[in-house]
């Protein structure tokens, strides 16, 4: 698990492991990162302080412990568990330890992402037959489907103002990154390299960093939110994947 400047340089290792480390998610204050670790041969979610390296185990239930996402105020963590058999979205109160299940049924529900106002969250679900993006509203406990264009939409996050989302998209056989207006439902494909995944939005909403492949290994790419600027970030060695853009830090 590494932290680097936005251009990929000055990277520092926060954690080294022979087992997979997945799904890093920054806290809103930029001081800690939640992630999934398989260090003990089982999935577990940790929160690690960036400055000190200290970390805390927050979820180690039997089965899946995945896709952590902080609430805007940092007091809660959305995560995916298989306590009832199928992957479902839960909310963990980091102060009290209280755990609340928010999605139900037989579908696979994963990849939660809070809205900036904390009143709803996006998630990926197979409940319609193919992976699509849905929105859960905390006040009403209702779920609404968000994406309809393409046969695969996942890993969504809100644009500033909640007027749109950025997501992984497949419409013609190739995986890419797309944005969708939540008012008009208009969709714009930003990249379509075939292996583009794990989009993460910059704090100002102007750029998207994502994972892709080049020269036989995993690298990171950047695309502007209008799709006009595309860059590839250098990687010194190995394979790079699952980027997460930090918030503004004070």
PDB file of C-alpha atoms in Angstrom:
ATOM      1  CA  UNK A   1       0.000   0.000   0.000  1.00  0.00           C
ATOM      2  CA  UNK A   2       1.699   3.189  -1.194  1.00  0.00           C
ATOM      3  CA  UNK A   3       1.029   6.918  -1.017  1.00  0.00           C
ATOM      4  CA  UNK A   4       2.463   9.167  -3.744  1.00  0.00           C
ATOM      5  CA  UNK A   5       2.189  12.653  -5.169  1.00  0.00           C
ATOM      6  CA  UNK A   6      -0.526  13.133  -7.780  1.00  0.00           C
ATOM      7  CA  UNK A   7       2.034  12.671 -10.572  1.00  0.00           C
ATOM      8  CA  UNK A   8       3.060   9.266  -9.221  1.00  0.00           C
ATOM      9  CA  UNK A   9       6.408  10.357  -7.772  1.00  0.00           C
ATOM     10  CA  UNK A  10       7.676  10.429  -4.168  1.00  0.00           C
ATOM     11  CA  UNK A  11       5.831   7.231  -3.321  1.00  0.00           C
ATOM     12  CA  UNK A  12       6.135   5.814   0.188  1.00  0.00           C
ATOM     13  CA  UNK A  13       5.071   2.404   1.427  1.00  0.00           C
ATOM     14  CA  UNK A  14       2.508   2.420   4.246  1.00  0.00           C
ATOM     15  CA  UNK A  15       2.173  -1.352   4.406  1.00  0.00           C
ATOM     16  CA  UNK A  16       4.030  -4.305   2.915  1.00  0.00           C
ATOM     17  CA  UNK A  17       2.468  -7.756   2.768  1.00  0.00           C
ATOM     18  CA  UNK A  18       2.800 -11.023   0.870  1.00  0.00           C
ATOM     19  CA  UNK A  19      -1.000 -11.142   0.767  1.00  0.00           C
ATOM     20  CA  UNK A  20      -3.313  -8.854  -1.266  1.00  0.00           C
ATOM     21  CA  UNK A  21      -4.141  -5.336  -0.076  1.00  0.00           C
ATOM     22  CA  UNK A  22      -7.261  -3.918  -1.709  1.00  0.00           C
ATOM     23  CA  UNK A  23      -9.785  -1.076  -1.841  1.00  0.00           C
ATOM     24  CA  UNK A  24      -7.936   1.834  -0.183  1.00  0.00           C
ATOM     25  CA  UNK A  25     -10.234   4.683   0.872  1.00  0.00           C
ATOM     26  CA  UNK A  26      -9.132   8.006   2.364  1.00  0.00           C
ATOM     27  CA  UNK A  27     -10.794   9.540   5.392  1.00  0.00           C
ATOM     28  CA  UNK A  28     -12.327  12.996   4.746  1.00  0.00           C
ATOM     29  CA  UNK A  29      -9.567  14.748   6.729  1.00  0.00           C
ATOM     30  CA  UNK A  30      -6.830  12.980   4.750  1.00  0.00           C
ATOM     31  CA  UNK A  31      -5.191  11.633   7.900  1.00  0.00           C
ATOM     32  CA  UNK A  32      -6.019   7.943   7.579  1.00  0.00           C
ATOM     33  CA  UNK A  33      -6.806   5.239   5.031  1.00  0.00           C
ATOM     34  CA  UNK A  34      -9.179   2.288   5.273  1.00  0.00           C
ATOM     35  CA  UNK A  35      -8.303  -0.814   3.274  1.00  0.00           C
ATOM     36  CA  UNK A  36      -8.891  -4.544   2.958  1.00  0.00           C
ATOM     37  CA  UNK A  37      -6.028  -6.856   3.935  1.00  0.00           C
ATOM     38  CA  UNK A  38      -5.647 -10.615   3.522  1.00  0.00           C
ATOM     39  CA  UNK A  39      -2.618 -10.857   5.829  1.00  0.00           C
ATOM     40  CA  UNK A  40      -4.120 -13.680   7.894  1.00  0.00           C
ATOM     41  CA  UNK A  41      -5.528 -15.540   4.882  1.00  0.00           C
ATOM     42  CA  UNK A  42      -8.940 -13.971   5.547  1.00  0.00           C
ATOM     43  CA  UNK A  43     -10.318 -10.596   4.479  1.00  0.00           C
ATOM     44  CA  UNK A  44     -10.252  -7.889   7.150  1.00  0.00           C
ATOM     45  CA  UNK A  45     -10.697  -4.109   7.105  1.00  0.00           C
ATOM     46  CA  UNK A  46      -8.180  -1.846   8.823  1.00  0.00           C
ATOM     47  CA  UNK A  47      -7.954   1.923   9.286  1.00  0.00           C
ATOM     48  CA  UNK A  48      -4.371   3.167   9.308  1.00  0.00           C
ATOM     49  CA  UNK A  49      -3.027   6.540  10.373  1.00  0.00           C
ATOM     50  CA  UNK A  50      -0.866   7.889   7.548  1.00  0.00           C
ATOM     51  CA  UNK A  51       1.560   9.886   9.694  1.00  0.00           C
ATOM     52  CA  UNK A  52       2.277   7.351  12.441  1.00  0.00           C
ATOM     53  CA  UNK A  53       1.542   4.072  10.679  1.00  0.00           C
ATOM     54  CA  UNK A  54      -0.651   2.940  13.562  1.00  0.00           C
ATOM     55  CA  UNK A  55      -3.690   0.989  12.503  1.00  0.00           C
ATOM     56  CA  UNK A  56      -6.894  -0.463  13.918  1.00  0.00           C
ATOM     57  CA  UNK A  57      -8.818  -3.569  12.909  1.00  0.00           C
ATOM     58  CA  UNK A  58     -12.454  -2.543  12.378  1.00  0.00           C
ATOM     59  CA  UNK A  59     -14.059  -5.517  10.594  1.00  0.00           C
ATOM     60  CA  UNK A  60     -13.166  -9.209  10.544  1.00  0.00           C
ATOM     61  CA  UNK A  61     -16.428 -11.078  10.118  1.00  0.00           C
ATOM     62  CA  UNK A  62     -16.480 -14.555   8.534  1.00  0.00           C
ATOM     63  CA  UNK A  63     -16.567 -14.299   4.734  1.00  0.00           C
ATOM     64  CA  UNK A  64     -16.306 -11.058   2.809  1.00  0.00           C
ATOM     65  CA  UNK A  65     -15.116  -7.848   4.450  1.00  0.00           C
ATOM     66  CA  UNK A  66     -14.770  -5.417   1.579  1.00  0.00           C
ATOM     67  CA  UNK A  67     -15.074  -2.054  -0.168  1.00  0.00           C
ATOM     68  CA  UNK A  68     -14.775   0.382   2.791  1.00  0.00           C
ATOM     69  CA  UNK A  69     -15.988   3.956   2.226  1.00  0.00           C
ATOM     70  CA  UNK A  70     -15.971   6.800   4.772  1.00  0.00           C
ATOM     71  CA  UNK A  71     -18.988   8.996   5.410  1.00  0.00           C
ATOM     72  CA  UNK A  72     -18.409  12.722   4.712  1.00  0.00           C
ATOM     73  CA  UNK A  73     -17.945  13.489   8.425  1.00  0.00           C
ATOM     74  CA  UNK A  74     -15.642  10.499   8.952  1.00  0.00           C
ATOM     75  CA  UNK A  75     -17.776   9.000  11.723  1.00  0.00           C
ATOM     76  CA  UNK A  76     -19.069   6.019   9.746  1.00  0.00           C
ATOM     77  CA  UNK A  77     -17.778   3.448   7.319  1.00  0.00           C
ATOM     78  CA  UNK A  78     -19.859   1.814   4.587  1.00  0.00           C
ATOM     79  CA  UNK A  79     -18.621  -1.691   3.878  1.00  0.00           C
ATOM     80  CA  UNK A  80     -19.596  -5.005   2.309  1.00  0.00           C
ATOM     81  CA  UNK A  81     -20.195  -8.123   4.412  1.00  0.00           C
ATOM     82  CA  UNK A  82     -21.632 -11.597   3.781  1.00  0.00           C
ATOM     83  CA  UNK A  83     -23.217 -12.078   7.203  1.00  0.00           C
ATOM     84  CA  UNK A  84     -26.537 -13.143   5.607  1.00  0.00           C
ATOM     85  CA  UNK A  85     -24.963 -15.175   2.782  1.00  0.00           C
ATOM     86  CA  UNK A  86     -24.863 -12.670  -0.087  1.00  0.00           C
ATOM     87  CA  UNK A  87     -22.689  -9.540  -0.158  1.00  0.00           C
ATOM     88  CA  UNK A  88     -24.669  -6.648   1.313  1.00  0.00           C
ATOM     89  CA  UNK A  89     -23.986  -3.046   2.270  1.00  0.00           C
ATOM     90  CA  UNK A  90     -23.596  -2.239   5.966  1.00  0.00           C
ATOM     91  CA  UNK A  91     -22.899   0.962   7.871  1.00  0.00           C
ATOM     92  CA  UNK A  92     -20.398   0.762  10.743  1.00  0.00           C
ATOM     93  CA  UNK A  93     -20.463   3.532  13.352  1.00  0.00           C
ATOM     94  CA  UNK A  94     -16.772   4.028  14.136  1.00  0.00           C
ATOM     95  CA  UNK A  95     -17.499   5.564  17.540  1.00  0.00           C
ATOM     96  CA  UNK A  96     -19.978   3.060  18.947  1.00  0.00           C
ATOM     97  CA  UNK A  97     -19.194   0.017  16.831  1.00  0.00           C
ATOM     98  CA  UNK A  98     -22.877  -0.324  15.896  1.00  0.00           C
ATOM     99  CA  UNK A  99     -23.441  -2.145  12.603  1.00  0.00           C
ATOM    100  CA  UNK A 100     -26.532  -1.571  10.422  1.00  0.00           C
ATOM    101  CA  UNK A 101     -27.477  -3.507   7.294  1.00  0.00           C
ATOM    102  CA  UNK A 102     -28.930  -1.202   4.603  1.00  0.00           C
ATOM    103  CA  UNK A 103     -29.411  -3.434   1.530  1.00  0.00           C
ATOM    104  CA  UNK A 104     -31.237  -6.744   1.449  1.00  0.00           C
ATOM    105  CA  UNK A 105     -32.295  -9.549  -0.888  1.00  0.00           C
ATOM    106  CA  UNK A 106     -30.454 -12.154  -2.943  1.00  0.00           C
ATOM    107  CA  UNK A 107     -28.420  -9.846  -5.178  1.00  0.00           C
ATOM    108  CA  UNK A 108     -24.728  -9.052  -4.896  1.00  0.00           C
ATOM    109  CA  UNK A 109     -24.413  -5.503  -3.525  1.00  0.00           C
ATOM    110  CA  UNK A 110     -20.965  -3.916  -3.318  1.00  0.00           C
ATOM    111  CA  UNK A 111     -18.800  -0.796  -3.833  1.00  0.00           C
ATOM    112  CA  UNK A 112     -20.673   1.740  -1.652  1.00  0.00           C
ATOM    113  CA  UNK A 113     -19.841   5.447  -1.980  1.00  0.00           C
ATOM    114  CA  UNK A 114     -21.427   8.151   0.172  1.00  0.00           C
ATOM    115  CA  UNK A 115     -23.002  11.265  -1.314  1.00  0.00           C
ATOM    116  CA  UNK A 116     -21.249  14.500  -0.281  1.00  0.00           C
ATOM    117  CA  UNK A 117     -24.202  15.425   1.969  1.00  0.00           C
ATOM    118  CA  UNK A 118     -24.220  11.987   3.603  1.00  0.00           C
ATOM    119  CA  UNK A 119     -27.944  11.500   2.924  1.00  0.00           C
ATOM    120  CA  UNK A 120     -27.544   8.703   0.370  1.00  0.00           C
ATOM    121  CA  UNK A 121     -24.968   6.387  -1.134  1.00  0.00           C
ATOM    122  CA  UNK A 122     -24.240   4.778  -4.469  1.00  0.00           C
ATOM    123  CA  UNK A 123     -23.554   1.081  -4.800  1.00  0.00           C
ATOM    124  CA  UNK A 124     -23.144  -1.601  -7.466  1.00  0.00           C
ATOM    125  CA  UNK A 125     -25.745  -4.358  -7.588  1.00  0.00           C
ATOM    126  CA  UNK A 126     -26.644  -7.367  -9.715  1.00  0.00           C
ATOM    127  CA  UNK A 127     -30.330  -7.139  -8.766  1.00  0.00           C
ATOM    128  CA  UNK A 128     -31.293  -6.153 -12.330  1.00  0.00           C
ATOM    129  CA  UNK A 129     -29.398  -9.029 -13.927  1.00  0.00           C
ATOM    130  CA  UNK A 130     -26.189  -7.186 -14.805  1.00  0.00           C
ATOM    131  CA  UNK A 131     -23.972  -4.981 -12.626  1.00  0.00           C
ATOM    132  CA  UNK A 132     -25.543  -1.522 -12.464  1.00  0.00           C
ATOM    133  CA  UNK A 133     -25.352   1.494 -10.167  1.00  0.00           C
ATOM    134  CA  UNK A 134     -28.098   2.082  -7.597  1.00  0.00           C
ATOM    135  CA  UNK A 135     -28.703   4.735  -4.954  1.00  0.00           C
ATOM    136  CA  UNK A 136     -29.815   4.120  -1.377  1.00  0.00           C
ATOM    137  CA  UNK A 137     -31.567   6.922   0.522  1.00  0.00           C
ATOM    138  CA  UNK A 138     -31.086   6.808   4.291  1.00  0.00           C
ATOM    139  CA  UNK A 139     -34.211   8.828   5.162  1.00  0.00           C
ATOM    140  CA  UNK A 140     -36.660   6.612   3.262  1.00  0.00           C
ATOM    141  CA  UNK A 141     -34.588   3.388   3.092  1.00  0.00           C
ATOM    142  CA  UNK A 142     -35.511   3.235  -0.590  1.00  0.00           C
ATOM    143  CA  UNK A 143     -33.307   2.086  -3.472  1.00  0.00           C
ATOM    144  CA  UNK A 144     -33.427   3.598  -6.968  1.00  0.00           C
ATOM    145  CA  UNK A 145     -31.586   2.441 -10.068  1.00  0.00           C
ATOM    146  CA  UNK A 146     -29.262   5.101 -11.499  1.00  0.00           C
ATOM    147  CA  UNK A 147     -27.675   3.605 -14.650  1.00  0.00           C
ATOM    148  CA  UNK A 148     -29.445   2.113 -17.659  1.00  0.00           C
ATOM    149  CA  UNK A 149     -27.002   2.640 -20.549  1.00  0.00           C
ATOM    150  CA  UNK A 150     -24.531  -0.215 -21.085  1.00  0.00           C
ATOM    151  CA  UNK A 151     -24.413  -3.779 -19.805  1.00  0.00           C
ATOM    152  CA  UNK A 152     -21.910  -3.100 -17.020  1.00  0.00           C
ATOM    153  CA  UNK A 153     -21.693  -0.047 -14.760  1.00  0.00           C
ATOM    154  CA  UNK A 154     -19.830  -0.140 -11.453  1.00  0.00           C
ATOM    155  CA  UNK A 155     -17.540   1.600  -8.948  1.00  0.00           C
ATOM    156  CA  UNK A 156     -19.459   4.877  -9.077  1.00  0.00           C
ATOM    157  CA  UNK A 157     -18.692   8.059  -7.177  1.00  0.00           C
ATOM    158  CA  UNK A 158     -20.490  11.411  -7.051  1.00  0.00           C
ATOM    159  CA  UNK A 159     -19.321  14.501  -8.866  1.00  0.00           C
ATOM    160  CA  UNK A 160     -19.324  17.717  -6.782  1.00  0.00           C
ATOM    161  CA  UNK A 161     -22.869  18.970  -6.248  1.00  0.00           C
ATOM    162  CA  UNK A 162     -24.294  15.468  -6.733  1.00  0.00           C
ATOM    163  CA  UNK A 163     -25.399  16.392 -10.266  1.00  0.00           C
ATOM    164  CA  UNK A 164     -23.478  13.505 -11.827  1.00  0.00           C
ATOM    165  CA  UNK A 165     -21.379  10.403 -11.231  1.00  0.00           C
ATOM    166  CA  UNK A 166     -18.155   8.904 -12.558  1.00  0.00           C
ATOM    167  CA  UNK A 167     -17.988   5.138 -12.970  1.00  0.00           C
ATOM    168  CA  UNK A 168     -16.528   2.120 -14.691  1.00  0.00           C
ATOM    169  CA  UNK A 169     -18.577   1.484 -17.839  1.00  0.00           C
ATOM    170  CA  UNK A 170     -18.944  -1.105 -20.582  1.00  0.00           C
ATOM    171  CA  UNK A 171     -21.295  -0.488 -23.443  1.00  0.00           C
ATOM    172  CA  UNK A 172     -19.730  -2.050 -26.552  1.00  0.00           C
ATOM    173  CA  UNK A 173     -17.526  -4.790 -25.162  1.00  0.00           C
ATOM    174  CA  UNK A 174     -14.681  -2.582 -23.910  1.00  0.00           C
ATOM    175  CA  UNK A 175     -14.304  -1.458 -20.315  1.00  0.00           C
ATOM    176  CA  UNK A 176     -13.754   2.254 -19.853  1.00  0.00           C
ATOM    177  CA  UNK A 177     -14.484   5.221 -17.610  1.00  0.00           C
ATOM    178  CA  UNK A 178     -17.656   7.277 -18.084  1.00  0.00           C
ATOM    179  CA  UNK A 179     -19.602  10.054 -16.432  1.00  0.00           C
ATOM    180  CA  UNK A 180     -23.371  10.369 -16.256  1.00  0.00           C
ATOM    181  CA  UNK A 181     -25.545  13.392 -15.580  1.00  0.00           C
ATOM    182  CA  UNK A 182     -28.051  12.438 -12.873  1.00  0.00           C
ATOM    183  CA  UNK A 183     -30.605  14.984 -14.070  1.00  0.00           C
ATOM    184  CA  UNK A 184     -30.648  14.260 -17.818  1.00  0.00           C
ATOM    185  CA  UNK A 185     -29.198  10.705 -17.589  1.00  0.00           C
ATOM    186  CA  UNK A 186     -26.840  11.686 -20.436  1.00  0.00           C
ATOM    187  CA  UNK A 187     -23.727   9.514 -20.470  1.00  0.00           C
ATOM    188  CA  UNK A 188     -20.285  10.463 -21.800  1.00  0.00           C
ATOM    189  CA  UNK A 189     -17.504   7.908 -22.255  1.00  0.00           C
ATOM    190  CA  UNK A 190     -14.201   9.409 -21.081  1.00  0.00           C
ATOM    191  CA  UNK A 191     -11.901   6.460 -21.807  1.00  0.00           C
ATOM    192  CA  UNK A 192     -12.369   3.125 -23.500  1.00  0.00           C
ATOM    193  CA  UNK A 193      -9.058   1.273 -23.315  1.00  0.00           C
ATOM    194  CA  UNK A 194     -10.594  -2.108 -22.574  1.00  0.00           C
ATOM    195  CA  UNK A 195      -8.882  -2.508 -19.195  1.00  0.00           C
ATOM    196  CA  UNK A 196      -9.807   0.791 -17.550  1.00  0.00           C
ATOM    197  CA  UNK A 197     -11.194   0.402 -14.032  1.00  0.00           C
ATOM    198  CA  UNK A 198     -11.235   1.726 -10.450  1.00  0.00           C
ATOM    199  CA  UNK A 199     -11.922   5.420 -11.195  1.00  0.00           C
ATOM    200  CA  UNK A 200     -11.213   7.938  -8.432  1.00  0.00           C
ATOM    201  CA  UNK A 201     -12.187  11.593  -8.661  1.00  0.00           C
ATOM    202  CA  UNK A 202      -9.839  14.465  -7.794  1.00  0.00           C
ATOM    203  CA  UNK A 203     -10.993  16.725  -4.930  1.00  0.00           C
ATOM    204  CA  UNK A 204     -11.870  19.558  -7.327  1.00  0.00           C
ATOM    205  CA  UNK A 205     -13.822  17.210  -9.606  1.00  0.00           C
ATOM    206  CA  UNK A 206     -11.762  18.052 -12.686  1.00  0.00           C
ATOM    207  CA  UNK A 207      -9.697  14.872 -13.146  1.00  0.00           C
ATOM    208  CA  UNK A 208     -10.214  11.141 -12.792  1.00  0.00           C
ATOM    209  CA  UNK A 209      -7.397   8.740 -11.959  1.00  0.00           C
ATOM    210  CA  UNK A 210      -7.945   5.104 -12.884  1.00  0.00           C
ATOM    211  CA  UNK A 211      -6.184   1.782 -13.287  1.00  0.00           C
ATOM    212  CA  UNK A 212      -5.360   0.412 -16.738  1.00  0.00           C
ATOM    213  CA  UNK A 213      -2.761  -1.759 -18.457  1.00  0.00           C
ATOM    214  CA  UNK A 214       0.174  -0.754 -20.633  1.00  0.00           C
ATOM    215  CA  UNK A 215       3.136  -2.809 -21.755  1.00  0.00           C
ATOM    216  CA  UNK A 216       1.788  -5.915 -20.048  1.00  0.00           C
ATOM    217  CA  UNK A 217       1.493  -4.449 -16.563  1.00  0.00           C
ATOM    218  CA  UNK A 218      -0.852  -2.391 -14.469  1.00  0.00           C
ATOM    219  CA  UNK A 219      -0.356   1.380 -14.598  1.00  0.00           C
ATOM    220  CA  UNK A 220      -2.403   4.460 -13.721  1.00  0.00           C
ATOM    221  CA  UNK A 221      -4.073   6.828 -16.134  1.00  0.00           C
ATOM    222  CA  UNK A 222      -5.542  10.302 -15.812  1.00  0.00           C
ATOM    223  CA  UNK A 223      -8.413  11.789 -17.785  1.00  0.00           C
ATOM    224  CA  UNK A 224     -10.046  15.200 -17.479  1.00  0.00           C
ATOM    225  CA  UNK A 225     -13.734  15.253 -16.629  1.00  0.00           C
ATOM    226  CA  UNK A 226     -14.543  16.496 -20.148  1.00  0.00           C
ATOM    227  CA  UNK A 227     -12.479  13.685 -21.702  1.00  0.00           C
ATOM    228  CA  UNK A 228     -10.148  16.029 -23.592  1.00  0.00           C
ATOM    229  CA  UNK A 229      -6.940  15.441 -21.628  1.00  0.00           C
ATOM    230  CA  UNK A 230      -5.522  11.930 -21.163  1.00  0.00           C
ATOM    231  CA  UNK A 231      -2.243  11.091 -19.410  1.00  0.00           C
ATOM    232  CA  UNK A 232      -0.437   7.974 -18.274  1.00  0.00           C
ATOM    233  CA  UNK A 233       1.453   8.044 -14.980  1.00  0.00           C
ATOM    234  CA  UNK A 234       4.877   6.418 -14.737  1.00  0.00           C
ATOM    235  CA  UNK A 235       5.399   3.387 -12.535  1.00  0.00           C
ATOM    236  CA  UNK A 236       8.926   2.557 -11.441  1.00  0.00           C
ATOM    237  CA  UNK A 237       8.333  -1.154 -11.097  1.00  0.00           C
ATOM    238  CA  UNK A 238       5.696  -3.801 -10.568  1.00  0.00           C
ATOM    239  CA  UNK A 239       1.974  -3.478 -11.121  1.00  0.00           C
ATOM    240  CA  UNK A 240      -0.097  -0.541  -9.881  1.00  0.00           C
ATOM    241  CA  UNK A 241      -3.851  -0.769  -9.313  1.00  0.00           C
ATOM    242  CA  UNK A 242      -6.837   0.538  -7.323  1.00  0.00           C
ATOM    243  CA  UNK A 243      -5.868   4.212  -6.977  1.00  0.00           C
ATOM    244  CA  UNK A 244      -7.635   6.450  -4.471  1.00  0.00           C
ATOM    245  CA  UNK A 245      -7.282  10.234  -4.711  1.00  0.00           C
ATOM    246  CA  UNK A 246      -6.811  11.898  -1.353  1.00  0.00           C
ATOM    247  CA  UNK A 247      -9.018  14.814  -0.230  1.00  0.00           C
ATOM    248  CA  UNK A 248      -7.565  18.272   0.299  1.00  0.00           C
ATOM    249  CA  UNK A 249      -5.298  18.104   3.286  1.00  0.00           C
ATOM    250  CA  UNK A 250      -4.791  20.820   5.868  1.00  0.00           C
TER     251      UNK A 250
END
